[in-house]
XYZ file of C-alpha atoms in Angstrom:
711
model
C 0.000 0.000 0.000
C 1.139 3.548 -0.786
C 0.350 6.272 1.722
C 0.437 9.861 0.449
C 0.413 12.624 3.056
C -0.165 16.212 1.872
C -0.013 19.195 4.231
C 0.158 22.932 3.683
C -1.458 26.291 4.440
C -4.909 27.417 3.333
C -5.456 28.218 -0.335
C -2.854 25.936 -1.937
C -5.424 23.513 -3.357
C -4.766 20.511 -1.116
C -8.294 19.119 -1.424
C -8.797 19.360 -5.191
C -5.270 18.160 -5.952
C -5.457 15.291 -3.467
C -8.808 14.125 -4.865
C -7.443 14.143 -8.409
C -4.315 12.276 -7.309
C -6.359 9.624 -5.496
C -8.659 9.207 -8.483
C -5.686 8.836 -10.866
C -4.260 5.868 -8.947
C -7.520 4.371 -7.642
C -6.562 5.304 -4.083
C -8.822 6.265 -1.198
C -9.059 9.957 -0.316
C -9.126 11.163 3.277
C -9.924 14.817 3.995
C -8.725 15.252 7.579
C -9.723 18.917 7.487
C -13.321 17.821 7.007
C -12.963 15.709 10.145
C -12.013 18.799 12.165
C -14.912 20.720 10.631
C -17.248 17.843 11.495
C -16.038 18.005 15.120
C -16.791 21.760 15.257
C -20.229 21.159 13.731
C -20.937 18.376 16.253
C -19.966 20.569 19.194
C -22.243 23.362 17.953
C -24.966 20.801 17.255
C -24.653 19.559 20.858
C -25.081 23.128 22.147
C -21.537 23.860 23.235
C -20.775 27.611 23.252
C -17.522 27.793 21.338
C -17.502 31.609 21.756
C -17.457 31.404 25.537
C -14.834 33.571 27.218
C -13.568 30.510 29.062
C -14.037 27.562 26.720
C -14.491 24.241 28.529
C -11.792 22.265 26.695
C -12.485 19.068 28.645
C -16.144 19.148 27.609
C -15.185 19.722 23.983
C -12.704 16.840 24.133
C -15.254 14.463 25.659
C -17.871 15.490 23.090
C -15.455 14.893 20.213
C -14.416 11.540 21.688
C -18.068 10.512 21.927
C -18.552 11.574 18.279
C -15.994 9.009 17.119
C -16.222 6.196 19.658
C -20.009 5.930 19.830
C -20.443 5.531 16.057
C -21.944 8.939 15.320
C -19.235 9.808 12.754
C -18.664 8.311 9.296
C -16.753 9.513 6.259
C -16.615 8.438 2.601
C -13.110 7.935 1.150
C -14.307 7.869 -2.467
C -12.541 10.829 -4.213
C -15.549 11.156 -6.535
C -17.999 11.239 -3.626
C -16.173 12.548 -0.550
C -18.882 13.114 2.050
C -19.123 13.326 5.845
C -21.991 11.857 7.918
C -23.293 12.327 11.449
C -25.765 9.693 12.626
C -26.356 8.800 8.995
C -27.091 12.423 7.982
C -24.994 13.960 5.203
C -23.391 17.045 6.747
C -20.919 17.738 3.919
C -22.469 21.116 3.109
C -23.188 22.018 6.696
C -19.563 21.766 7.785
C -18.631 24.300 5.079
C -20.892 26.998 6.524
C -19.450 30.297 7.689
C -20.434 29.450 11.270
C -18.370 26.263 11.278
C -15.508 27.955 9.416
C -15.287 30.639 12.096
C -15.157 28.078 14.946
C -13.108 25.176 13.565
C -9.771 26.641 14.659
C -11.006 26.866 18.247
C -11.782 23.155 18.285
C -8.667 22.077 16.414
C -6.527 24.241 18.697
C -7.286 22.011 21.694
C -4.380 19.572 21.984
C -6.367 16.622 23.431
C -8.873 17.007 20.600
C -6.014 16.692 18.124
C -4.910 13.484 19.854
C -8.377 12.022 19.356
C -8.385 13.072 15.690
C -4.881 11.696 15.065
C -5.922 8.265 16.388
C -9.053 8.273 14.216
C -7.119 9.353 11.123
C -4.481 6.657 11.590
C -7.231 4.038 11.894
C -8.845 5.204 8.656
C -5.506 5.146 6.835
C -4.661 1.670 8.148
C -8.078 0.413 7.015
C -7.044 0.971 3.381
C -4.329 -1.701 3.602
C -7.041 -4.376 3.537
C -7.998 -5.954 0.214
C -11.697 -5.431 1.007
C -11.232 -1.671 1.525
C -12.251 1.030 -0.946
C -8.791 1.050 -2.603
C -8.456 -2.747 -2.368
C -5.137 -2.277 -0.624
C -3.621 0.043 -3.243
C -3.275 3.158 -1.117
C -4.675 6.362 0.319
C -4.130 10.094 -0.152
C -4.619 11.946 3.134
C -4.468 15.725 3.296
C -4.621 18.179 6.154
C -2.854 19.328 9.290
C -0.147 17.179 10.978
C -0.426 14.535 8.267
C 3.245 14.578 7.235
C 4.672 14.831 10.757
C 2.279 13.365 13.330
C -0.401 11.276 11.640
C 1.710 9.533 8.967
C 5.381 10.401 9.512
C 6.392 7.154 7.800
C 4.199 7.622 4.695
C 5.825 6.661 1.398
C 5.120 10.139 -0.053
C 5.105 13.233 2.167
C 4.534 16.652 0.604
C 4.233 20.177 1.940
C 2.140 21.977 -0.672
C 2.643 25.719 -0.453
C 2.332 28.982 -2.386
C 2.893 32.689 -1.869
C 0.323 34.337 0.431
C -1.121 36.653 -2.222
C -1.582 33.690 -4.594
C -3.314 31.646 -1.907
C -5.630 34.512 -0.988
C -6.557 35.039 -4.642
C -7.377 31.360 -5.032
C -9.327 31.309 -1.793
C -11.517 34.219 -2.770
C -12.029 32.998 -6.316
C -10.058 35.815 -7.952
C -7.797 33.362 -9.753
C -8.469 30.022 -11.324
C -6.177 27.624 -9.559
C -6.401 24.776 -7.169
C -10.006 25.591 -6.360
C -10.120 25.815 -2.569
C -13.568 26.267 -1.108
C -14.393 29.328 0.999
C -13.464 32.961 1.049
C -11.913 33.364 4.509
C -8.677 35.234 5.176
C -5.808 32.773 4.635
C -3.436 34.780 6.839
C -5.905 34.613 9.730
C -6.460 30.872 9.205
C -2.726 30.226 9.099
C -2.147 32.265 12.276
C -4.842 30.403 14.189
C -3.815 26.943 13.018
C -0.100 27.557 13.519
C -0.605 27.755 17.300
C -0.764 23.956 17.511
C 0.802 22.683 14.305
C 3.569 23.572 11.874
C 2.710 23.639 8.186
C 4.644 26.575 6.729
C 8.007 24.810 6.502
C 8.722 21.183 5.649
C 10.021 18.765 8.274
C 12.930 16.429 7.534
C 12.063 14.018 4.751
C 9.081 16.074 3.557
C 9.205 17.441 0.014
C 8.191 21.082 -0.467
C 6.168 21.790 -3.599
C 5.574 25.496 -4.253
C 2.771 25.767 -6.818
C 2.603 29.576 -6.929
C 3.566 29.516 -10.602
C 2.044 26.143 -11.477
C -1.454 25.495 -12.708
C -3.574 22.629 -11.412
C -2.447 20.106 -14.050
C 1.228 20.924 -13.540
C 0.912 20.494 -9.788
C -0.872 17.185 -10.295
C 1.800 15.956 -12.733
C 4.552 16.573 -10.163
C 2.632 14.654 -7.507
C 1.877 11.787 -9.896
C 5.596 11.464 -10.614
C 6.365 11.292 -6.887
C 3.764 8.580 -6.315
C 4.973 6.569 -9.312
C 8.502 6.666 -7.904
C 7.189 5.420 -4.558
C 5.241 2.597 -6.216
C 8.329 1.555 -8.168
C 10.455 1.615 -5.012
C 7.959 -0.557 -3.164
C 7.595 -3.018 -6.037
C 11.368 -3.104 -6.464
C 11.855 -4.171 -2.842
C 9.164 -6.815 -3.284
C 10.709 -8.431 -6.366
C 14.387 -8.079 -5.455
C 13.659 -10.126 -2.327
C 13.495 -13.150 -4.671
C 17.305 -12.999 -4.845
C 17.855 -13.217 -1.082
C 18.602 -16.948 -1.139
C 20.896 -16.813 -4.181
C 24.613 -16.104 -4.535
C 25.366 -12.756 -6.197
C 28.765 -11.424 -7.185
C 29.829 -7.771 -6.902
C 28.693 -6.995 -10.468
C 25.246 -8.454 -9.714
C 24.916 -6.453 -6.526
C 25.947 -3.251 -8.327
C 23.408 -3.923 -11.070
C 20.613 -4.629 -8.597
C 21.493 -1.555 -6.525
C 21.443 0.617 -9.664
C 17.629 0.466 -9.721
C 17.296 1.186 -13.404
C 19.215 3.126 -16.032
C 20.408 6.636 -15.367
C 19.068 9.467 -17.511
C 21.604 10.765 -20.022
C 22.467 14.437 -20.127
C 21.394 15.914 -23.398
C 23.582 18.971 -22.987
C 23.005 22.636 -23.752
C 21.792 24.674 -26.701
C 23.877 26.017 -29.592
C 26.671 28.544 -29.049
C 27.004 31.266 -31.679
C 30.496 31.421 -33.206
C 32.283 32.681 -36.286
C 32.569 30.605 -39.457
C 36.000 30.179 -41.081
C 35.935 28.615 -44.569
C 38.981 26.983 -46.161
C 38.904 27.753 -49.902
C 41.234 26.866 -52.765
C 41.587 25.024 -56.022
C 41.799 21.192 -56.007
C 44.699 19.366 -54.326
C 46.344 22.342 -52.627
C 46.036 20.656 -49.210
C 42.831 22.145 -47.795
C 41.690 18.968 -46.022
C 45.213 18.344 -44.698
C 45.152 21.832 -43.198
C 41.699 21.195 -41.730
C 42.948 18.008 -40.074
C 45.981 19.875 -38.734
C 43.756 22.581 -37.208
C 41.383 20.009 -35.697
C 44.226 17.888 -34.371
C 42.730 14.712 -35.791
C 42.165 13.009 -39.134
C 38.567 14.078 -39.650
C 38.577 14.975 -43.362
C 39.444 12.392 -46.013
C 42.873 13.117 -47.523
C 44.453 11.558 -50.600
C 47.096 12.754 -53.048
C 44.645 13.099 -55.922
C 42.434 16.065 -56.853
C 38.729 16.092 -55.961
C 38.707 13.889 -52.862
C 36.637 16.428 -50.865
C 33.315 17.073 -52.577
C 30.848 18.548 -50.074
C 31.269 21.540 -47.807
C 31.887 19.923 -44.442
C 31.623 21.764 -41.101
C 33.582 20.971 -37.959
C 33.605 22.435 -34.450
C 37.080 23.872 -33.798
C 38.976 25.853 -31.169
C 42.196 27.877 -31.173
C 43.724 29.578 -28.114
C 40.390 29.705 -26.307
C 38.330 30.839 -29.312
C 35.606 28.499 -30.573
C 34.700 28.682 -34.236
C 33.154 26.684 -37.052
C 35.672 25.381 -39.597
C 34.374 24.580 -43.091
C 36.285 22.340 -45.485
C 35.310 22.590 -49.155
C 35.883 20.844 -52.427
C 38.338 22.405 -54.832
C 37.052 25.379 -56.823
C 37.565 25.290 -60.571
C 36.200 27.397 -63.409
C 34.434 26.099 -66.512
C 33.853 22.567 -65.230
C 30.849 20.335 -65.767
C 29.036 17.471 -64.027
C 30.095 16.585 -60.521
C 33.079 18.981 -60.655
C 30.650 21.833 -61.244
C 28.557 20.787 -58.244
C 31.697 20.651 -56.083
C 32.701 24.155 -57.202
C 29.192 25.415 -56.400
C 29.439 24.028 -52.875
C 32.772 25.855 -52.422
C 31.184 29.116 -53.549
C 28.231 28.627 -51.192
C 30.652 28.031 -48.309
C 32.459 31.236 -49.247
C 29.230 33.238 -49.129
C 28.030 31.735 -45.838
C 31.321 32.173 -43.996
C 32.442 35.143 -41.885
C 36.116 34.891 -42.876
C 38.153 32.840 -45.347
C 41.490 31.053 -45.390
C 42.576 30.965 -49.032
C 45.011 28.089 -49.613
C 47.422 28.070 -52.551
C 50.166 25.626 -53.518
C 53.641 27.151 -53.081
C 55.312 24.284 -54.915
C 53.237 24.962 -58.064
C 53.133 28.745 -57.907
C 50.435 31.220 -58.876
C 47.844 29.918 -61.363
C 45.036 31.468 -63.371
C 42.524 29.604 -61.192
C 44.024 31.191 -58.066
C 43.574 34.651 -59.593
C 39.957 33.912 -60.510
C 39.250 32.765 -56.932
C 40.721 36.055 -55.668
C 38.155 37.959 -57.780
C 35.358 35.937 -56.162
C 36.780 36.608 -52.710
C 36.973 40.352 -53.334
C 33.378 40.355 -54.577
C 32.231 38.526 -51.436
C 33.762 41.193 -49.189
C 34.945 38.589 -46.683
C 38.223 39.076 -44.753
C 40.823 36.723 -46.245
C 43.958 35.143 -44.789
C 46.329 33.804 -47.456
C 48.029 30.445 -46.755
C 50.853 29.306 -49.049
C 50.991 25.565 -48.439
C 53.722 22.974 -49.055
C 56.533 25.255 -47.839
C 58.181 22.473 -45.880
C 61.398 24.207 -44.798
C 63.057 27.628 -44.466
C 64.889 27.156 -47.733
C 61.553 27.177 -49.580
C 60.296 30.421 -48.023
C 61.125 32.396 -51.155
C 58.314 30.577 -53.021
C 55.712 32.470 -50.975
C 56.894 35.878 -52.198
C 55.176 35.439 -55.563
C 51.752 35.543 -53.887
C 52.116 39.117 -52.620
C 50.924 40.208 -56.038
C 47.428 38.847 -55.279
C 46.855 41.905 -53.091
C 45.491 39.902 -50.130
C 48.151 40.991 -47.672
C 50.898 38.882 -46.170
C 51.162 35.324 -47.506
C 51.661 32.908 -44.587
C 54.113 30.128 -45.431
C 52.871 26.837 -44.002
C 53.241 23.117 -44.275
C 49.858 21.583 -43.482
C 51.437 18.133 -43.615
C 54.063 18.893 -40.956
C 52.344 21.717 -39.061
C 54.978 24.303 -39.907
C 53.629 27.891 -39.659
C 50.027 26.796 -39.020
C 49.937 28.493 -35.609
C 50.853 31.903 -37.058
C 48.279 31.403 -39.823
C 45.558 30.595 -37.276
C 46.442 33.615 -35.140
C 45.901 35.861 -38.161
C 42.767 34.024 -39.328
C 41.117 34.135 -35.883
C 42.008 37.819 -35.600
C 40.247 38.499 -38.909
C 37.300 36.373 -37.766
C 36.932 38.449 -34.605
C 36.844 41.624 -36.705
C 34.201 40.234 -39.071
C 30.836 41.988 -39.298
C 28.917 39.027 -37.939
C 29.201 35.566 -36.424
C 26.910 33.381 -38.485
C 27.748 29.917 -37.195
C 26.779 27.772 -34.254
C 28.745 25.042 -32.582
C 26.901 21.783 -32.974
C 24.408 21.697 -30.071
C 24.960 18.720 -27.808
C 21.223 18.479 -27.136
C 20.281 17.634 -30.746
C 19.320 14.097 -31.681
C 22.001 12.673 -33.964
C 20.825 10.941 -37.128
C 23.114 9.014 -39.476
C 22.049 8.556 -43.101
C 23.463 5.168 -44.122
C 23.136 2.875 -47.090
C 25.096 1.516 -49.980
C 26.369 4.052 -52.527
C 23.882 5.943 -54.667
C 20.678 5.098 -52.790
C 19.887 8.794 -52.373
C 21.272 9.736 -48.961
C 22.468 13.182 -49.999
C 19.278 13.787 -51.991
C 17.218 13.035 -48.908
C 19.351 15.386 -46.807
C 18.883 18.166 -49.352
C 15.144 17.511 -49.540
C 14.747 17.704 -45.770
C 16.897 20.845 -45.570
C 15.068 22.470 -48.516
C 18.429 23.488 -49.978
C 21.515 21.971 -51.589
C 23.561 20.921 -48.556
C 25.397 18.000 -50.199
C 26.666 17.279 -53.695
C 24.213 15.055 -55.571
C 25.238 13.221 -58.710
C 24.299 9.970 -60.418
C 27.915 8.873 -59.979
C 28.061 6.355 -57.108
C 30.244 7.364 -54.161
C 29.802 11.125 -54.514
C 29.878 11.683 -50.724
C 33.138 10.806 -49.006
C 33.330 12.859 -45.806
C 30.571 12.497 -43.242
C 28.673 15.799 -43.516
C 27.202 17.092 -40.247
C 24.244 19.370 -40.842
C 21.650 20.807 -38.464
C 18.341 20.421 -40.285
C 14.903 21.536 -39.093
C 12.347 18.795 -39.724
C 8.732 19.222 -38.642
C 9.592 22.130 -36.357
C 12.513 20.386 -34.611
C 16.273 20.669 -35.182
C 18.159 17.429 -35.871
C 21.859 16.806 -36.433
C 22.146 14.808 -39.670
C 25.293 12.916 -40.573
C 25.323 12.244 -44.318
C 27.783 9.422 -44.877
C 29.563 7.775 -47.758
C 27.979 4.521 -48.872
C 29.378 1.337 -47.339
C 31.091 -0.794 -49.965
C 30.865 -4.563 -50.186
C 34.377 -5.513 -49.030
C 36.071 -2.995 -46.791
C 39.425 -4.811 -46.822
C 39.644 -4.491 -50.618
C 39.119 -0.737 -50.686
C 41.969 1.707 -50.919
C 42.630 5.418 -50.595
C 39.710 7.777 -50.138
C 37.056 5.045 -50.390
C 38.698 3.056 -47.585
C 38.792 6.027 -45.213
C 35.246 7.036 -46.199
C 33.976 3.579 -45.236
C 35.759 3.798 -41.902
C 34.146 7.176 -41.291
C 30.732 5.745 -42.129
C 31.175 3.135 -39.421
C 32.297 5.902 -37.041
C 29.243 7.989 -37.997
C 26.940 5.103 -37.061
C 28.692 4.813 -33.704
C 28.374 8.581 -33.158
C 24.668 8.635 -34.044
C 21.614 7.785 -31.982
C 19.341 6.966 -34.896
C 20.218 5.388 -38.226
C 18.080 6.101 -41.269
C 18.927 3.053 -43.377
C 18.206 3.840 -47.021
C 17.368 1.310 -49.726
C 16.826 1.907 -53.424
C 13.374 0.377 -53.805
C 13.675 0.404 -57.602
C 16.596 -2.042 -57.404
C 16.721 -5.581 -55.989
C 17.722 -5.756 -52.322
C 21.321 -6.958 -52.193
C 23.533 -8.524 -49.541
C 25.266 -5.174 -49.430
C 22.001 -3.474 -48.375
C 21.411 -6.008 -45.625
C 24.973 -5.670 -44.329
C 24.529 -1.923 -44.021
C 21.340 -2.499 -42.072
C 23.040 -5.089 -39.857
C 25.871 -2.664 -39.093
C 23.372 -0.188 -37.635
C 21.436 -2.866 -35.733
C 24.605 -4.431 -34.312
C 25.710 -0.976 -33.144
C 22.513 -0.821 -31.064
C 21.120 2.271 -32.753
C 17.470 3.213 -33.185
C 16.430 2.295 -36.727
C 14.126 3.679 -39.395
C 14.133 1.806 -42.714
C 13.711 4.186 -45.636
C 12.764 2.813 -49.045
C 13.702 5.541 -51.501
C 12.585 5.964 -55.118
C 9.231 4.393 -54.272
C 7.649 6.572 -56.951
C 9.485 4.504 -59.583
C 7.809 1.285 -58.430
C 4.944 -0.341 -60.309
C 2.438 -2.718 -58.729
C 4.543 -5.805 -59.488
C 7.606 -4.221 -57.849
C 5.613 -3.314 -54.764
C 4.322 -6.864 -54.359
C 7.892 -8.097 -54.731
C 8.996 -5.742 -51.982
C 6.234 -6.924 -49.646
C 7.386 -10.541 -50.137
C 10.970 -9.521 -49.381
C 9.829 -7.718 -46.229
C 8.543 -10.996 -44.791
C 11.730 -12.896 -45.596
C 14.844 -10.714 -45.840
C 13.810 -8.284 -43.104
C 12.666 -10.796 -40.498
C 15.406 -9.613 -38.136
C 14.084 -6.043 -38.039
C 10.324 -6.384 -38.273
C 10.231 -4.103 -35.207
C 11.702 -1.209 -37.216
C 9.476 1.527 -38.618
C 9.367 1.544 -42.418
C 8.868 4.661 -44.546
C 8.374 4.562 -48.328
C 9.276 7.865 -49.994
C 10.934 9.715 -52.835
C 13.914 11.865 -51.828
C 13.979 13.485 -55.250
C 10.369 14.728 -55.282
C 9.789 14.943 -51.528
C 6.861 12.503 -51.653
C 6.117 11.151 -48.146
C 9.272 12.698 -46.613
C 6.886 14.372 -44.160
C 6.378 10.941 -42.571
C 9.994 10.720 -41.462
C 9.806 13.022 -38.432
C 7.137 10.940 -36.710
C 9.016 7.718 -37.408
C 12.275 9.191 -36.079
C 10.654 10.455 -32.877
C 8.929 7.126 -32.293
C 12.188 5.197 -32.757
C 14.135 7.484 -30.422
C 11.371 7.434 -27.804
C 11.630 3.633 -27.846
C 15.423 3.842 -27.699
C 15.142 6.042 -24.583
C 12.308 4.060 -22.996
C 12.637 2.743 -19.464
C 10.328 0.151 -17.920
C 9.933 0.470 -14.120
C 11.382 -2.538 -12.299
C 8.122 -3.424 -10.605
C 6.125 -3.301 -13.814
C 8.789 -5.332 -15.654
C 8.842 -8.096 -13.040
C 5.063 -8.220 -12.762
C 4.820 -8.653 -16.540
C 7.529 -11.330 -16.720
C 5.793 -13.158 -13.881
C 2.575 -13.199 -15.907
C 4.128 -14.530 -19.105
C 6.206 -17.078 -17.163
C 3.055 -18.374 -15.464
C 1.187 -18.581 -18.781
C 4.115 -19.965 -20.803
C 6.736 -21.580 -18.547
C 10.162 -22.448 -19.910
C 10.454 -26.030 -21.262
C 12.057 -28.593 -18.960
C 15.822 -29.004 -19.325
C 17.288 -32.176 -17.854
C 14.252 -32.621 -15.670
C 14.523 -29.081 -14.320
C 12.614 -25.989 -15.282
C 14.572 -22.697 -15.313
C 12.740 -19.965 -13.442
C 13.060 -16.188 -13.685
C 13.895 -14.752 -10.260
C 14.265 -11.062 -10.979
C 14.756 -8.710 -13.924
C 15.912 -5.139 -14.273
C 16.493 -2.736 -17.129
C 20.212 -2.067 -16.863
C 20.370 0.699 -19.471
C 18.622 2.579 -22.235
C 19.896 3.601 -25.683
C 19.277 0.785 -26.543
C 17.096 -0.814 -23.854
C 19.076 -3.613 -22.185
C 17.422 -6.033 -19.798
C 19.222 -8.339 -17.388
C 17.311 -11.389 -16.171
C 18.407 -13.387 -13.120
C 17.325 -17.011 -13.568
C 17.850 -20.394 -11.915
C 19.025 -21.933 -15.188
C 19.852 -21.333 -18.854
C 17.064 -19.754 -20.917
C 16.991 -21.133 -24.453
C 17.349 -18.754 -27.389
C 13.779 -19.440 -28.475
C 12.452 -18.506 -25.033
C 14.497 -15.296 -25.080
C 12.950 -14.437 -28.444
C 9.544 -15.124 -26.903
C 10.370 -12.739 -24.045
C 11.495 -10.061 -26.525
C 8.309 -10.417 -28.601
C 6.223 -10.232 -25.449
C 8.051 -7.102 -24.253
C 7.453 -5.444 -27.622
C 3.772 -6.378 -27.635
C 3.302 -4.993 -24.132
C 5.576 -1.931 -24.082
C 6.134 -1.020 -27.738
C 9.815 -0.393 -28.519
C 9.029 0.307 -32.185
C 12.219 1.248 -33.981
C 14.655 0.192 -31.258
C 16.640 -2.998 -30.779
C 16.292 -4.755 -27.419
C 19.174 -6.534 -25.709
C 18.469 -9.320 -23.202
C 21.141 -10.848 -20.967
C 20.603 -13.769 -18.596
C 22.565 -14.225 -15.372
C 22.264 -17.778 -14.028
C 22.509 -17.895 -10.248
C 22.551 -20.803 -7.797
C 21.149 -20.943 -4.304
C 23.414 -20.117 -1.390
C 24.956 -23.168 0.222
C 23.684 -23.894 3.682
C 26.345 -23.585 6.345
């Protein structure tokens, strides 16, 4: 049984909130304040002059005692029909009269009277532990004076509900819609009178204070519901974990059991506004090598051939305490066609969206016509430019940088991106120009955004889908397979919510046979899956499903990520193709029938609006936690209905289960023997049927434990 004790001053909404809380859980509701009012009414009814100059406290105490012990008093604990009776007469309205309201404090202020009431209240609370009570043993919500400290100091939930005096007075007089207290008396006067014999303005040890001055009724109720749910889980946890008392547990088991469920992950803070520094230059001058040098890690794909970098790729960077956004771009060339033209366009877009530019030239080649044409674009953009002459590997080669003074961009900084020579001086100058820029247009990647990896074999439309969702050309799209090589992190607003998308290179069939840029791209795709929370696994529905497709899907599932299966190019399918796909769904996708499936067209945008709901559902499942009590109660039910088959004349039995973690949900089951794989699959199916988990893998571990040896 759960006992909820709620105290607090007048006008905080104890009665209405307590009734709603009791109704929500099917608990009994006990209004102890009504009991005090009933005592005042009874004394007046019996002709006692409560206004007498010298009130006969002994007579009042005896009269109140008679009221309870001789069977005159009765009270309903139904939150939908809370009424008070005297000799069978309903006095619920009578005890709310102004006459009773003006005298109740005089009766409740008599200490022996309070002792009588405390005993009666405890008896009523204890009555609810019986299975034949109103709540059938579930619990009771009792509200009123002394509840948290005197009447039920050991209640599972103890709350001091409070609010600012002006808020309470407004609620009491009906000037504000709030907790809905009945009456229009002065709350300050009530508090002063009641505080002579009880303390309800500050919480005692172990009592939770809930100030609802700035909360509406529903918000207050939600907080209380959460507190009761925690208490129920705690009680059920103690009940089920007792099953392990007679079994040997190691330190890891004890730590797992003591953990009491997975901890909530910190989702971090919002975006920080920073400057954007773009690295621009013609192909193969070492832009990505410089980016890696600045970042201090091999983030961008580098190879000694032109055109390895194709998209504009953003990274969070920092130099001497200054955070900024660093943008790597594909090489800019004039008069090119096809994919080279798209790469050049992305470089120009990066130039326009940046706050400052590092223009990289090749000192070993010298000044070219393309370099001079880029300078014209830079001047037209009006961005501050820092000139980096790369591949000056030693002091003897410094003279090669002199030629670039003629570009009119100021001092050329001699650097070796490969070896790090001169990069510090270059960054000092670049960051200085960034600080002087007219604006800071970038944001560090917010740590609170949900991370989504777009994965699939090459040319299934990952970049097209990213562009469609972003409503702009974020990634290079071309019919040539393998266009994307670097993972491209982009913050994209989908259905009113920002998401961090990681557009990855397609995973090739045999990683060990790849070389150069494709090899490193595949490695980065695997890393992107690991870095993500949700994988959108894309398939080209117009083509037969291949082993390659299924391996990509398996990579995401094995990594434990939330999954949404996206069948692209669905608009190219005829009826025969769609029937073929439905047959494949029942055979090839048996492992992931729990995943949400979305059929769409990235090119036209058809049905892309269905993605946001599928992504949220998958991530909600990935984050889902099942309370320990509810989990064990459910497993007990399915074990009773479908016990494990006998093994060697013995039947393994589940003792206790807990959810050890989320993201993905991982359950650990303590059992008396080995649970067969088929029975584990049955448990997983049952968990999904009961609790959902659409779009998320579930991991189930079984710890076999033996009984303690008798000494």
